[in-house]
XYZ file of C-alpha atoms in Angstrom:
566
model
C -54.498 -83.582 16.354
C -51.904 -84.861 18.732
C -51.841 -84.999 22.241
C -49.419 -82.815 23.654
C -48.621 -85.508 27.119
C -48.881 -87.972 24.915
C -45.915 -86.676 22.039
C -43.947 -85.438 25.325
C -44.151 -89.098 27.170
C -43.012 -90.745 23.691
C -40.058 -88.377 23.125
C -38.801 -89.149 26.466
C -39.437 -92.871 26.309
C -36.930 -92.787 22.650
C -34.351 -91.459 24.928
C -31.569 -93.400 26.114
C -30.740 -91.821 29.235
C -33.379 -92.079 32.704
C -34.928 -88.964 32.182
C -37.590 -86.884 34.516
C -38.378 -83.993 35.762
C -38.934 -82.662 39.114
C -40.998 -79.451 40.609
C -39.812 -77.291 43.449
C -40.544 -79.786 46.189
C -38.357 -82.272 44.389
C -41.444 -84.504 43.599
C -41.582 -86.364 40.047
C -43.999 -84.724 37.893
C -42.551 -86.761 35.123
C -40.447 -89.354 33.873
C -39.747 -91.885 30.684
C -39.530 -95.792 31.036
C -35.708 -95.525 31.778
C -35.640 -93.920 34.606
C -38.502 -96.223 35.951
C -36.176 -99.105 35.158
C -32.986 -97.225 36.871
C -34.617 -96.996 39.930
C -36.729 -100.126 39.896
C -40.238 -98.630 40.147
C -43.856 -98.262 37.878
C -44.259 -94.528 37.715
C -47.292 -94.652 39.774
C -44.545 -95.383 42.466
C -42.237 -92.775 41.052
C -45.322 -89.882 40.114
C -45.856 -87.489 43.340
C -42.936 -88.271 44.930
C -39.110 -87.869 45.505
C -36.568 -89.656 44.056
C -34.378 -88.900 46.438
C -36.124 -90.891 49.273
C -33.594 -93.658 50.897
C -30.504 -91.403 50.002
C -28.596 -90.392 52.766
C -28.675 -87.232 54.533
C -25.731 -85.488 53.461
C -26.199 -86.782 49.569
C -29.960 -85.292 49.460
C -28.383 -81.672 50.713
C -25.908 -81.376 48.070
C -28.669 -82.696 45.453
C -30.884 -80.169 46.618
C -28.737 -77.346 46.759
C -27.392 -78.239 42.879
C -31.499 -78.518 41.680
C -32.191 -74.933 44.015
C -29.215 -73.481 42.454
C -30.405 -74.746 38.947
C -34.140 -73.304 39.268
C -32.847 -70.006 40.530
C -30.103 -68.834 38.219
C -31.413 -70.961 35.121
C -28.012 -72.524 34.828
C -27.288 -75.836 33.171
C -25.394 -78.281 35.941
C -23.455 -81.113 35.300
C -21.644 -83.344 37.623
C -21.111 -87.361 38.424
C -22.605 -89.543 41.215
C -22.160 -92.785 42.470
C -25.504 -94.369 43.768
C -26.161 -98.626 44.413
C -27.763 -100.419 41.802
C -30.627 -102.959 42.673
C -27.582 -105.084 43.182
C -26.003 -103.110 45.974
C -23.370 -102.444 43.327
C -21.374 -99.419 42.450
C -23.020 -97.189 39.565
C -21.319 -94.324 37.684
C -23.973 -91.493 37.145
C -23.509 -88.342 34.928
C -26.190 -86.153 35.881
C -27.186 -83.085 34.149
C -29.886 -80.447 35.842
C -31.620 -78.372 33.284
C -34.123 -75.664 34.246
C -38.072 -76.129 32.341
C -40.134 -73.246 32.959
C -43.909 -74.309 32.153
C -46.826 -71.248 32.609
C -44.259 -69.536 34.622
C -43.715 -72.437 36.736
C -39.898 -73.541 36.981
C -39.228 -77.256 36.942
C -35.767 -79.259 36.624
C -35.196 -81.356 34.508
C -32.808 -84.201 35.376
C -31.090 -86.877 32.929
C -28.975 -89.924 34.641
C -26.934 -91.538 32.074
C -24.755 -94.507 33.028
C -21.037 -94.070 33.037
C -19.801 -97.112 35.046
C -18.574 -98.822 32.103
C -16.494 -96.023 30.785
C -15.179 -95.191 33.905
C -14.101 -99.332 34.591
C -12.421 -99.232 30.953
C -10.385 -95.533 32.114
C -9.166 -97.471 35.238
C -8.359 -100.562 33.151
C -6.538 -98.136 31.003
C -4.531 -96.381 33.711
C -3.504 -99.529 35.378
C -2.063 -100.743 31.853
C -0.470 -97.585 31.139
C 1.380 -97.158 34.832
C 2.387 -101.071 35.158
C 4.057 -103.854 33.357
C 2.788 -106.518 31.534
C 4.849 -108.926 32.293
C 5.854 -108.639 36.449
C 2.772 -106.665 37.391
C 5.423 -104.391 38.608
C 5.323 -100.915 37.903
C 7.156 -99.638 35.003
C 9.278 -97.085 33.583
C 6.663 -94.574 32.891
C 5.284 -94.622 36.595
C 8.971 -93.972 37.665
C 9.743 -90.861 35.471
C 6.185 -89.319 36.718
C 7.312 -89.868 40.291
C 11.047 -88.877 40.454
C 9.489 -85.500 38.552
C 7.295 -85.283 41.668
C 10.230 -86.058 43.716
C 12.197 -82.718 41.963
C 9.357 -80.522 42.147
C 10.556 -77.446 43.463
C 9.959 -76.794 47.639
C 8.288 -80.254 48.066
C 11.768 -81.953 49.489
C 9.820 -85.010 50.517
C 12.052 -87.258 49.487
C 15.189 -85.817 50.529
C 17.469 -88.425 52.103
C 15.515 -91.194 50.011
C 17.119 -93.706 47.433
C 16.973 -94.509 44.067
C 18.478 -98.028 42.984
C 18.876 -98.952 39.415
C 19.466 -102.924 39.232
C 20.461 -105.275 36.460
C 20.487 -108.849 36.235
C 23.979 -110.190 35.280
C 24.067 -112.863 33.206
C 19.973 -113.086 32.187
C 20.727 -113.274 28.477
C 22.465 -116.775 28.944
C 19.399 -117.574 30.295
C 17.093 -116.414 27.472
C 19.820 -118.139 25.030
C 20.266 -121.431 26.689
C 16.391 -122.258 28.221
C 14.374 -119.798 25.859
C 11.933 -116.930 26.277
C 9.442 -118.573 28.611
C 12.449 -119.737 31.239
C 13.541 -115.898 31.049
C 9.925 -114.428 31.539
C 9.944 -116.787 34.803
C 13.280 -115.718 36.048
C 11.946 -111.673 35.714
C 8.622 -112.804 37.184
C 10.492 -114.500 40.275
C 12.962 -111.463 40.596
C 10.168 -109.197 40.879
C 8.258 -110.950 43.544
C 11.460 -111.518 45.376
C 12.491 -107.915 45.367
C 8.832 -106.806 46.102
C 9.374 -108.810 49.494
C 12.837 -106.621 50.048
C 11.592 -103.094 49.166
C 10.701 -100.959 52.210
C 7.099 -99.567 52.771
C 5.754 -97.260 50.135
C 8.091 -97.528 48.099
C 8.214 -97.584 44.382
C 9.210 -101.171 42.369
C 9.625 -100.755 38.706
C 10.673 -103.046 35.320
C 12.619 -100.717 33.269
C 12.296 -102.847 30.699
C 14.715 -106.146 29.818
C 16.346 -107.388 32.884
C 16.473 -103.961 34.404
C 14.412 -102.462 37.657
C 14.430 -99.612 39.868
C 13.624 -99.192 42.958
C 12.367 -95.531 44.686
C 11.968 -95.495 48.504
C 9.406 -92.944 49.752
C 10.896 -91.964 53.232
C 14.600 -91.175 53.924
C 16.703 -93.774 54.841
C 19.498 -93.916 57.904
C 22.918 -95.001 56.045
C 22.955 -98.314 57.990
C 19.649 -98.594 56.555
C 20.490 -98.096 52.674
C 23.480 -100.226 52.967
C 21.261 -103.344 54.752
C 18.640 -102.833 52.039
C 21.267 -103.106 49.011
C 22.795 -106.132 50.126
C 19.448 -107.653 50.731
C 18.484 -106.722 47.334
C 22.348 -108.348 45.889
C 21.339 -111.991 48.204
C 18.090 -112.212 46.198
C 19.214 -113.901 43.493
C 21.588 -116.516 45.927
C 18.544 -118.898 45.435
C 18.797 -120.829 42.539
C 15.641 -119.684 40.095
C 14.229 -122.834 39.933
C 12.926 -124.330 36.080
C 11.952 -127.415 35.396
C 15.495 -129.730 34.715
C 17.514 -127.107 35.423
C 18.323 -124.306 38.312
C 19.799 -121.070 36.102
C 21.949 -118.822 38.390
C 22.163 -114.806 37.753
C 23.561 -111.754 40.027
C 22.092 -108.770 39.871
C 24.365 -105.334 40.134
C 22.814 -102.284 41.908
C 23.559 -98.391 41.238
C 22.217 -95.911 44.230
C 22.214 -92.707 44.698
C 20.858 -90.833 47.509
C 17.925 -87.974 46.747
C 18.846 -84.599 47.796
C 17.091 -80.848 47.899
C 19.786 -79.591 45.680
C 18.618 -81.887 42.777
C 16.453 -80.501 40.035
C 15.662 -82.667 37.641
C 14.490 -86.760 36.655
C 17.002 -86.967 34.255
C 19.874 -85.954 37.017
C 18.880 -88.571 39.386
C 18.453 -91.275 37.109
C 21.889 -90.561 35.763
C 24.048 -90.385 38.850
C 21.991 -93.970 39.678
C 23.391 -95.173 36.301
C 26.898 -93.942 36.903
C 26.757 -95.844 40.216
C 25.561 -99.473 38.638
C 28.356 -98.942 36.243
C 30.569 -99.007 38.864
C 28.741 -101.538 40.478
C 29.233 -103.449 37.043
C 32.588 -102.420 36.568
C 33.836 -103.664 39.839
C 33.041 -107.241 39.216
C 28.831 -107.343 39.218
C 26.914 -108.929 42.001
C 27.510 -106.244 43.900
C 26.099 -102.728 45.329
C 27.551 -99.126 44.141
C 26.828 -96.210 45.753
C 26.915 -92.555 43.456
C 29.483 -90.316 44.791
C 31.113 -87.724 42.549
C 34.379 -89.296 42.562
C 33.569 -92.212 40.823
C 31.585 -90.824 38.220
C 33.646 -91.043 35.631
C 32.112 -88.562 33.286
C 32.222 -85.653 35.653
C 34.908 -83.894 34.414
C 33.679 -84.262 30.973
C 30.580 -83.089 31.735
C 31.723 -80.145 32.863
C 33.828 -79.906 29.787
C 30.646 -79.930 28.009
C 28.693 -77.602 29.705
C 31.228 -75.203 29.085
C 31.278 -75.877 25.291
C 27.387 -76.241 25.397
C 27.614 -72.392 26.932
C 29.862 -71.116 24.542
C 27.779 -72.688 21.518
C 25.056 -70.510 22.922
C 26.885 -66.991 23.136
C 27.943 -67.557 19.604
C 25.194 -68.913 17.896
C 27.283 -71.876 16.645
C 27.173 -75.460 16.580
C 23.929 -75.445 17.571
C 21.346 -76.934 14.876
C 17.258 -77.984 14.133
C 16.711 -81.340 12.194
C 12.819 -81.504 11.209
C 10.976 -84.404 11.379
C 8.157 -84.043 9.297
C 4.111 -84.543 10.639
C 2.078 -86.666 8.283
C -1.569 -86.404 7.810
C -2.941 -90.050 8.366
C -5.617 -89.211 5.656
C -3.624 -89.383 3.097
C -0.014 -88.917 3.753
C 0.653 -85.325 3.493
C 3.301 -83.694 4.941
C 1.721 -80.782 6.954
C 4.202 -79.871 9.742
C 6.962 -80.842 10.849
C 9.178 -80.731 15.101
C 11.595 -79.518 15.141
C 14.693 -80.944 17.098
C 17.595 -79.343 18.691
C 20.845 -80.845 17.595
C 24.727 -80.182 18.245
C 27.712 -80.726 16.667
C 30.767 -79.382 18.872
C 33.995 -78.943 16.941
C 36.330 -81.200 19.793
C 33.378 -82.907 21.518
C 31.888 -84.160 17.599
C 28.079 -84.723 17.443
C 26.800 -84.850 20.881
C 23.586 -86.452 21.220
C 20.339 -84.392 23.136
C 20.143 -87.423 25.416
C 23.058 -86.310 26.605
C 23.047 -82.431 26.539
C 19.581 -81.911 27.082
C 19.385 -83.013 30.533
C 22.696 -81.002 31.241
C 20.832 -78.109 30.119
C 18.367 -78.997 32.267
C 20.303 -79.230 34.876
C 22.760 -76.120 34.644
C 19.833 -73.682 33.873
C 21.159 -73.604 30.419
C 18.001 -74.505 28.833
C 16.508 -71.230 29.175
C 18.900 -69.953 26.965
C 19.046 -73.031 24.539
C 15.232 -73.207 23.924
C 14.568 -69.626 23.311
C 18.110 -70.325 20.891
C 15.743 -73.198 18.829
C 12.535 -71.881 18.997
C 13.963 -68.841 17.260
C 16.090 -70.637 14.624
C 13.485 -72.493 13.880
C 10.719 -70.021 13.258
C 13.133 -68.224 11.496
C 13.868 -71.441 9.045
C 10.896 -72.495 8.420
C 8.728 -69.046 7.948
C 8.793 -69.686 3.956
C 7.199 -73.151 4.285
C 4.018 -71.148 5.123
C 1.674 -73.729 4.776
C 3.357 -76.247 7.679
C 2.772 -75.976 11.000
C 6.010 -76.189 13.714
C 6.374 -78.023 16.360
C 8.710 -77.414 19.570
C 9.433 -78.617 22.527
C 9.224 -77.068 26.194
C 10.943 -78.427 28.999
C 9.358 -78.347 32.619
C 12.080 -75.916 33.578
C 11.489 -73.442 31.059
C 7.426 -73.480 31.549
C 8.594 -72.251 35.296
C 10.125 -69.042 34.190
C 7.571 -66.023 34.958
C 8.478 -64.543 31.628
C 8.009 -67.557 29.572
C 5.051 -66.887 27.532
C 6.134 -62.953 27.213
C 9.128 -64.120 25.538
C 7.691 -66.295 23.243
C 5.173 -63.348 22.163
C 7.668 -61.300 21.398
C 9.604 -63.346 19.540
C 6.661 -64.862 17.021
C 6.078 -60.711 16.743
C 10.022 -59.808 15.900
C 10.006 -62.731 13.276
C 6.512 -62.301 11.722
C 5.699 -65.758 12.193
C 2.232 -66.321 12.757
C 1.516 -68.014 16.251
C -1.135 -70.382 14.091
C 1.239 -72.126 12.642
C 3.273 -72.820 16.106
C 2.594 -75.715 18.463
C 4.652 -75.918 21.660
C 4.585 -79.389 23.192
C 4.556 -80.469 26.914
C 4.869 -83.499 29.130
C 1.949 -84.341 30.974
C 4.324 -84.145 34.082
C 5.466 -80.507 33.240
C 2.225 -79.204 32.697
C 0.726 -81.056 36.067
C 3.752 -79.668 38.198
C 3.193 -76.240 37.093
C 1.899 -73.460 38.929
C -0.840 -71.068 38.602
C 1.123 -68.570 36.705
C 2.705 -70.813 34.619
C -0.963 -72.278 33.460
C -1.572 -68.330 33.103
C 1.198 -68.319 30.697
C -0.714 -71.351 28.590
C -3.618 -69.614 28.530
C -1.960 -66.733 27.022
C -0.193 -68.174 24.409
C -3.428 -70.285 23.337
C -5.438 -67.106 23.216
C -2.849 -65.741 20.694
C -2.869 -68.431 18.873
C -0.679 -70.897 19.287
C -1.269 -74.992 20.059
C -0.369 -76.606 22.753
C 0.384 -80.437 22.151
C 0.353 -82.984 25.301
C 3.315 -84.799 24.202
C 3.932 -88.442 25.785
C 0.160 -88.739 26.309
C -0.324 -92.878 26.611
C 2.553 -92.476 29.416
C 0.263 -90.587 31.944
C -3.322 -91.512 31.388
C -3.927 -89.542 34.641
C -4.168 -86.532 31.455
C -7.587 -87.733 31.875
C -8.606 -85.130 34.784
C -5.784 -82.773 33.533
C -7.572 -82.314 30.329
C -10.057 -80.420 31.960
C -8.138 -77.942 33.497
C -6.065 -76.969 30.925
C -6.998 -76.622 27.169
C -4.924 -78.566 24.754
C -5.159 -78.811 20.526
C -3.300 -82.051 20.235
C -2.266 -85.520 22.516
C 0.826 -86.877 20.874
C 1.044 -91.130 21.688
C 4.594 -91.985 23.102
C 7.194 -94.357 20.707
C 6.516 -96.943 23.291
C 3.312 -97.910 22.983
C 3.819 -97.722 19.228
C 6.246 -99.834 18.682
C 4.326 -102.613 20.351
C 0.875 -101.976 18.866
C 1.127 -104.550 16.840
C 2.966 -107.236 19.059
C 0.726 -106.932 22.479
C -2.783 -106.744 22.886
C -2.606 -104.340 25.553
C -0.390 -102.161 24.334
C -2.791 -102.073 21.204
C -5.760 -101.799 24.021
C -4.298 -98.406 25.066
C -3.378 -96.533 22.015
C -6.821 -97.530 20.557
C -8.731 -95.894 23.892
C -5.959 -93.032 23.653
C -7.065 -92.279 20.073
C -10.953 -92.664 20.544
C -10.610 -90.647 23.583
C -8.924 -87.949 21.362
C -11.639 -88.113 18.628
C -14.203 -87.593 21.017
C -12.240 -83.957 22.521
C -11.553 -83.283 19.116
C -7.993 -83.238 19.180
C -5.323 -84.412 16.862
C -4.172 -87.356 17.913
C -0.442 -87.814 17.101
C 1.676 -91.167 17.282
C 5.217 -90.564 16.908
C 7.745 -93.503 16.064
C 5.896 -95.438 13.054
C 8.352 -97.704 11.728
C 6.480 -100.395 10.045
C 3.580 -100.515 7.617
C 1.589 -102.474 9.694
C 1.631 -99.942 12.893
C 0.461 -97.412 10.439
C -2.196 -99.314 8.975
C -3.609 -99.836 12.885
C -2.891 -96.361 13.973
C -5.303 -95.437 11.114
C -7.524 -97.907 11.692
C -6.995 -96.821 15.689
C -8.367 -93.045 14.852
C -4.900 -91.398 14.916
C -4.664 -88.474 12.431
C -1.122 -87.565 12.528
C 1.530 -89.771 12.102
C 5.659 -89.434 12.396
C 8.604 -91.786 12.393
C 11.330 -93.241 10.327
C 9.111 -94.663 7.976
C 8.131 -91.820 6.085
C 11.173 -89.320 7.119
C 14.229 -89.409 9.725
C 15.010 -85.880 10.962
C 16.412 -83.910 8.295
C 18.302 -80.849 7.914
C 17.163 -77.650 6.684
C 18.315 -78.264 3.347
C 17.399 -82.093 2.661
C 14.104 -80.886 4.436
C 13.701 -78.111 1.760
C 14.894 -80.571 -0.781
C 12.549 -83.278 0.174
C 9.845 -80.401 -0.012
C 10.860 -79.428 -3.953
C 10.748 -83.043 -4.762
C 8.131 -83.528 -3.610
C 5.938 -80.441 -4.997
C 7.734 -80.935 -8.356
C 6.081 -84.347 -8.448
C 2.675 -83.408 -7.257
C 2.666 -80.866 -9.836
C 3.385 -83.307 -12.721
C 0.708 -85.486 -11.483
C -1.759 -82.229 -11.008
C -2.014 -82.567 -7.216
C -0.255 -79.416 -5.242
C -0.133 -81.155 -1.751
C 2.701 -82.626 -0.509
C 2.281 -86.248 -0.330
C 4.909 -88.634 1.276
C 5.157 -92.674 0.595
C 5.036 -94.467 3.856
């Protein structure tokens, strides 16, 4: 016969967390080898007594309330604690509290398992995915999730702050003439100079190239702005010094001035463009500020809002092109996104980097995504074995009626909700309010998926992923297109996609262009794959035609799914 203690004390010794449990007065009644080496101790020192002797005051009450809470409601608890090592280091703890009742006598039992290196790798991570590589500077991704918490309806912060866009005139003489490595140096130098310039709290970003930004967190007297921009435009009156030579570049600057009345990212940074334009235009190496009488596109824009209204009211112009989804497995086609496209019969084929934003900005894309969504249920409802995929803009998940309408619509078309994933910036899913998470939680309980789109952009999805339920993380185009270039890049979309295995979510990376990012996207644990290396965006009838083809084929070759050549 066994002994009982003696099976129990080798079960918990196989574990691999510190394991022991504890009886009503918090002493150790029990406890396997790991936890004697966590805390340093034999467990004649650990046996009878507390473990949480030495702890402060204020740690040892919430402890004890979390084990008094566990014995009396026989609740599982679960939280994280930081505690010294033997090295007065930092330690990461995930504790779970489990109640043990033994001849009607309640115990807790208590695991410690150490987190520190996963939570060292998720900083790592963030840092990468927020900065660039390069300057150490920021970079474009930090700047889009700020100037959409700069827009964020009633927070007006930033009213009376700047954005500048800059641009280094001249740089790719540099790049030409002394090579690569002189050009990295230049950008390098740029960036610490303009780090030096930039006024408390604010914001320094590489856009990428020879381009940065620049987002001041407090408002800014007029006198002020104008000393800072021609601080910024002397920076680069120092020769950038390389060895045999002394390159000379300008740099151009576009500003615009943050108000209450704007509403969206994509407004700011365009009025900031418009301005370095000018600034460009005007002769470079110099300072432009955005004013609505020199952007040049104004009254074309409003040209186009009009024609983008009328498109709505009558249903024409107004297209989806489907990109199709790939199983990673084995190269099946099983959905595909649809994107909204328009082709105006004076302005010609307007692009949506252009009329999305307008949208955006006029309220019009209320009207325009309920316009696709619908279109493109409607068009793809005989493909029933593909799933759809549309996008949501920020502005849209604000309207109260958002999720109602969607409802309703899936109901008036017979399209099954399964089948329908709506995707969502990371930023318009963390500025949303309580209703409008209400509205996610209603859609998901009918059915349909919500995809975090842009998901290696904001690794702060890390805590957001726990309030709000998700079927899919979608990997931005530009960490792709670099996964096989830089190792960090690589470092992110690889800890992206294990970090999506391990929530069991799809794990989508959009723009594969190359046979070799697919192969390591694979290899990375993605499952879904899209680009222009299996299919550009295609109409509804090349899409349906691509479909035939394809099933025609599989048929010869006894295999029904649809599979597409990478």
């Amino acid at each position: 016969m066994f002994n009982n203690l003696a099976v129990c004390q080798a079960v918990l010794n196989a574990l691999p967390d510190a394991t022991f449990l504890k009886d009503e007065q918090q002493r150790v009644v029990f406890l396997n080898r790991k936890a004697c080496e966590l805390f340093g101790k034999s467990p004649g020192e650990m046996l009878g007594h507390s473990p949480l002797a030495g702890l402060d005051d204020k740690l040892v009450d919430i402890i004890t309330e979390r084990d008094r809470y566990v014995l009396e409601t026989g609740e599982d608890v679960e939280y994280e604690h930081q505690m010294l090592n033997r090295n007065n280091g930092q330690t990461s703890m995930m504790v779970r509290c489990s109640r043990i009742i033994f001849h009607d006598v309640p115990y807790v039992l208590v695991s410690l398992n150490d987190i520190t290196i996963l939570r060292e790798s998720e900083a790592q991570t963030r840092y990468l995915a927020y900065h660039d590589i390069l300057t150490g500077l920021h970079n474009r991704t930090a700047l889009y999730e700020q100037l959409n918490q700069v827009v964020v309806p009633g927070v007006g912060k930033h009213a009376g702050g700047l954005l500048l866009l800059m641009d280094l005139d001249g740089f790719k003489n540099i790049n030409d003439t002394y090579g690569h490595q002189a050009g990295d140096f230049v950008l390098c130098e740029f960036a610490r100079r303009l780090q030096g310039v930039a006024p408390e709290a604010s914001l320094v970003a590489r856009m990428g190239g020879d381009e940065f930004s620049l987002l001041t967190d407090n408002p800014l007297a007029s006198a002020q702005a104008e000393e800072l921009c021609r601080r910024i435009v002397n920076l680069t009156q120092t020769p950038f010094t390389l060895t045999g030579a002394s390159p000379f570049v300008t740099v151009s600057v576009g500003v615009t001035v943050i108000t209450e009345a704007v509403i969206t990212a994509g407004e700011l940074l365009r009025k900031a463009d418009a301005a370095l334009y000018e600034a460009k235009r005007q002769g470079k190496n110099v300072h432009c500020f955005y004013s609505e009488s020199l952007d040049a596109s104004l009254s074309s824009k409003r040209r186009m809002e009009k024609a983008l209204a009328n498109a709505l009211s009558s249903g024409r112009d107004i297209t989806c092109a489907y990109q199709p989804l790939i199983r990673a497995a084995d190269n099946h086609i099983i959905g595909v996104e649809a994107l909204a496209r328009w082709h105006d019969e004076e302005l010609g084929e307007i692009s949506p980097v252009q009329f999305v934003p307008l949208a955006e900005e006029t309220g019009l894309i209320i009207p325009l995504g309920k316009f696709i969504l619908r279109q493109a249920c409607r068009e793809m409802l005989r493909w029933g074995d593909l799933s759809l995929s549309v996008n949501v803009s920020p502005i849209q998940l604000r309207d109260g009626g958002f999720a109602r309408m969607v409802l309703a619509l899936l109901a008036e078309l017979r399209f099954p909700p399964e089948r329908l994933e709506l995707e969502l910036t990371e930023t318009a899913i963390m500025n949303s309010d309580a209703n409008s998470k209400h509205q996610l939680v209603l859609l998901r309980e009918a059915g349909v998926r919500i995809s975090l789109d842009d998901f290696g952009t904001g690794y702060s999805s890390l805590s957001l992923l726990k309030d709000i339920v998700v079927d899919s993380v979608k990997i931005d185009r530009s960490f792709v297109q670099f996964v096989t270039q830089l190792k960090d890049t690589a470092a992110i979309v690889t800890a992206v996609s294990h970090l999506g295995v391990k929530l069991n979510l799809e794990v989508i990376a959009e723009g594969v262009e190359t046979p070799e990012q697919q192969q390591f996207l694979v290899d990375a644990g993605c499952t879904q794959l899209q680009g222009f290396l299996f299919s550009k965006p295609l109409s509804e009838e090349k899409l349906g035609q691509l479909l035939g083809d394809i099933s025609r084929s599989s048929q010869r070759g006894g295999d029904s799914e649809r599979e597409i050549k990478g």
